[in-house]
């Protein structure tokens, strides 16, 4: 497979998640963007990637947050990702044992 001029390969470096907890317990006073910020900071620390080298942020959430329209954007900015980097939130609610 040849690479076309000017195109770059997409690379997924790593991923993280926050722990599973029962709803209304330890994280009850945190917003989803707070949890996202923790996950992004953890990922940057673990991989030692310079936030300025990040091209895109994709963050998933089970429950949407009514206080912000884009959880990924707020979490990325709070974690030190530069403002020019796009960030998208995927909301995928599921039935679980919560």
mmCIF file of C-alpha atoms in Angstrom:
data_model
loop_
_atom_site.group_PDB
_atom_site.id
_atom_site.type_symbol
_atom_site.label_atom_id
_atom_site.label_comp_id
_atom_site.label_asym_id
_atom_site.label_seq_id
_atom_site.Cartn_x
_atom_site.Cartn_y
_atom_site.Cartn_z
ATOM 1 C CA UNK A 1 0.000 0.000 0.000
ATOM 2 C CA UNK A 2 1.470 3.362 -0.948
ATOM 3 C CA UNK A 3 0.930 6.602 0.904
ATOM 4 C CA UNK A 4 -0.460 9.482 -1.134
ATOM 5 C CA UNK A 5 1.467 12.738 -1.058
ATOM 6 C CA UNK A 6 0.343 15.074 1.722
ATOM 7 C CA UNK A 7 -1.637 12.440 3.627
ATOM 8 C CA UNK A 8 -0.606 11.257 7.067
ATOM 9 C CA UNK A 9 -1.290 7.949 8.751
ATOM 10 C CA UNK A 10 -3.679 7.901 11.688
ATOM 11 C CA UNK A 11 -2.069 6.418 14.781
ATOM 12 C CA UNK A 12 -3.790 5.352 17.984
ATOM 13 C CA UNK A 13 -1.070 5.460 20.629
ATOM 14 C CA UNK A 14 -2.877 4.233 23.720
ATOM 15 C CA UNK A 15 -6.102 4.529 25.658
ATOM 16 C CA UNK A 16 -7.189 4.823 29.274
ATOM 17 C CA UNK A 17 -10.390 4.640 31.220
ATOM 18 C CA UNK A 18 -11.537 5.539 34.691
ATOM 19 C CA UNK A 19 -12.455 2.728 37.116
ATOM 20 C CA UNK A 20 -15.933 1.221 37.158
ATOM 21 C CA UNK A 21 -17.789 2.388 40.248
ATOM 22 C CA UNK A 22 -21.365 2.145 41.396
ATOM 23 C CA UNK A 23 -23.380 5.200 40.377
ATOM 24 C CA UNK A 24 -23.644 7.816 43.137
ATOM 25 C CA UNK A 25 -20.508 6.666 44.978
ATOM 26 C CA UNK A 26 -16.906 7.975 44.950
ATOM 27 C CA UNK A 27 -17.241 10.060 41.779
ATOM 28 C CA UNK A 28 -20.657 11.549 42.598
ATOM 29 C CA UNK A 29 -19.288 15.098 43.033
ATOM 30 C CA UNK A 30 -17.268 15.032 39.797
ATOM 31 C CA UNK A 31 -18.507 16.017 36.358
ATOM 32 C CA UNK A 32 -17.729 13.893 33.311
ATOM 33 C CA UNK A 33 -15.202 16.462 32.060
ATOM 34 C CA UNK A 34 -13.358 16.207 35.420
ATOM 35 C CA UNK A 35 -13.080 12.463 34.935
ATOM 36 C CA UNK A 36 -12.045 12.963 31.309
ATOM 37 C CA UNK A 37 -9.331 15.398 32.355
ATOM 38 C CA UNK A 38 -7.955 12.804 34.794
ATOM 39 C CA UNK A 39 -7.926 10.154 32.076
ATOM 40 C CA UNK A 40 -6.202 12.424 29.530
ATOM 41 C CA UNK A 41 -3.570 13.583 32.038
ATOM 42 C CA UNK A 42 -2.929 9.958 32.997
ATOM 43 C CA UNK A 43 -2.531 9.005 29.347
ATOM 44 C CA UNK A 44 -0.092 11.862 28.685
ATOM 45 C CA UNK A 45 1.940 10.950 31.774
ATOM 46 C CA UNK A 46 2.010 7.233 30.990
ATOM 47 C CA UNK A 47 3.005 7.670 27.352
ATOM 48 C CA UNK A 48 5.216 10.737 27.938
ATOM 49 C CA UNK A 49 3.662 12.379 24.891
ATOM 50 C CA UNK A 50 4.019 16.145 24.611
ATOM 51 C CA UNK A 51 0.470 17.610 24.585
ATOM 52 C CA UNK A 52 1.571 19.805 21.673
ATOM 53 C CA UNK A 53 2.047 16.685 19.524
ATOM 54 C CA UNK A 54 -1.574 15.555 19.948
ATOM 55 C CA UNK A 55 -3.581 16.004 16.733
ATOM 56 C CA UNK A 56 -7.037 14.883 17.867
ATOM 57 C CA UNK A 57 -8.833 13.878 21.084
ATOM 58 C CA UNK A 58 -11.680 11.359 21.098
ATOM 59 C CA UNK A 59 -13.386 10.785 24.449
ATOM 60 C CA UNK A 60 -16.244 8.440 25.227
ATOM 61 C CA UNK A 61 -18.869 8.820 27.921
ATOM 62 C CA UNK A 62 -21.877 6.816 29.029
ATOM 63 C CA UNK A 63 -23.835 9.742 30.434
ATOM 64 C CA UNK A 64 -23.987 13.143 28.742
ATOM 65 C CA UNK A 65 -23.219 16.260 30.738
ATOM 66 C CA UNK A 66 -25.808 19.026 30.696
ATOM 67 C CA UNK A 67 -23.346 21.757 31.716
ATOM 68 C CA UNK A 68 -21.171 21.441 28.598
ATOM 69 C CA UNK A 69 -21.840 20.632 24.980
ATOM 70 C CA UNK A 70 -18.509 18.876 24.353
ATOM 71 C CA UNK A 71 -17.051 16.979 27.310
ATOM 72 C CA UNK A 72 -13.948 15.993 25.324
ATOM 73 C CA UNK A 73 -13.131 19.616 24.521
ATOM 74 C CA UNK A 74 -13.418 20.788 28.126
ATOM 75 C CA UNK A 75 -11.453 17.791 29.415
ATOM 76 C CA UNK A 76 -8.711 18.188 26.800
ATOM 77 C CA UNK A 77 -8.227 21.894 27.505
ATOM 78 C CA UNK A 78 -8.142 21.267 31.267
ATOM 79 C CA UNK A 79 -5.558 18.509 30.732
ATOM 80 C CA UNK A 80 -3.239 20.849 28.835
ATOM 81 C CA UNK A 81 -4.050 19.914 25.244
ATOM 82 C CA UNK A 82 -3.573 23.026 23.040
ATOM 83 C CA UNK A 83 -6.735 24.943 22.036
ATOM 84 C CA UNK A 84 -6.231 24.305 18.293
ATOM 85 C CA UNK A 85 -6.565 20.513 18.752
ATOM 86 C CA UNK A 86 -10.040 19.190 17.846
ATOM 87 C CA UNK A 87 -11.807 17.080 20.462
ATOM 88 C CA UNK A 88 -14.953 15.003 19.982
ATOM 89 C CA UNK A 89 -17.225 13.279 22.468
ATOM 90 C CA UNK A 90 -18.942 9.959 21.812
ATOM 91 C CA UNK A 91 -21.941 9.216 24.051
ATOM 92 C CA UNK A 92 -22.863 5.552 24.216
ATOM 93 C CA UNK A 93 -25.318 4.741 26.970
ATOM 94 C CA UNK A 94 -25.542 1.119 27.971
ATOM 95 C CA UNK A 95 -27.500 -1.087 30.298
ATOM 96 C CA UNK A 96 -25.242 -2.126 33.148
ATOM 97 C CA UNK A 97 -25.305 -3.281 36.735
ATOM 98 C CA UNK A 98 -25.152 0.279 38.050
#
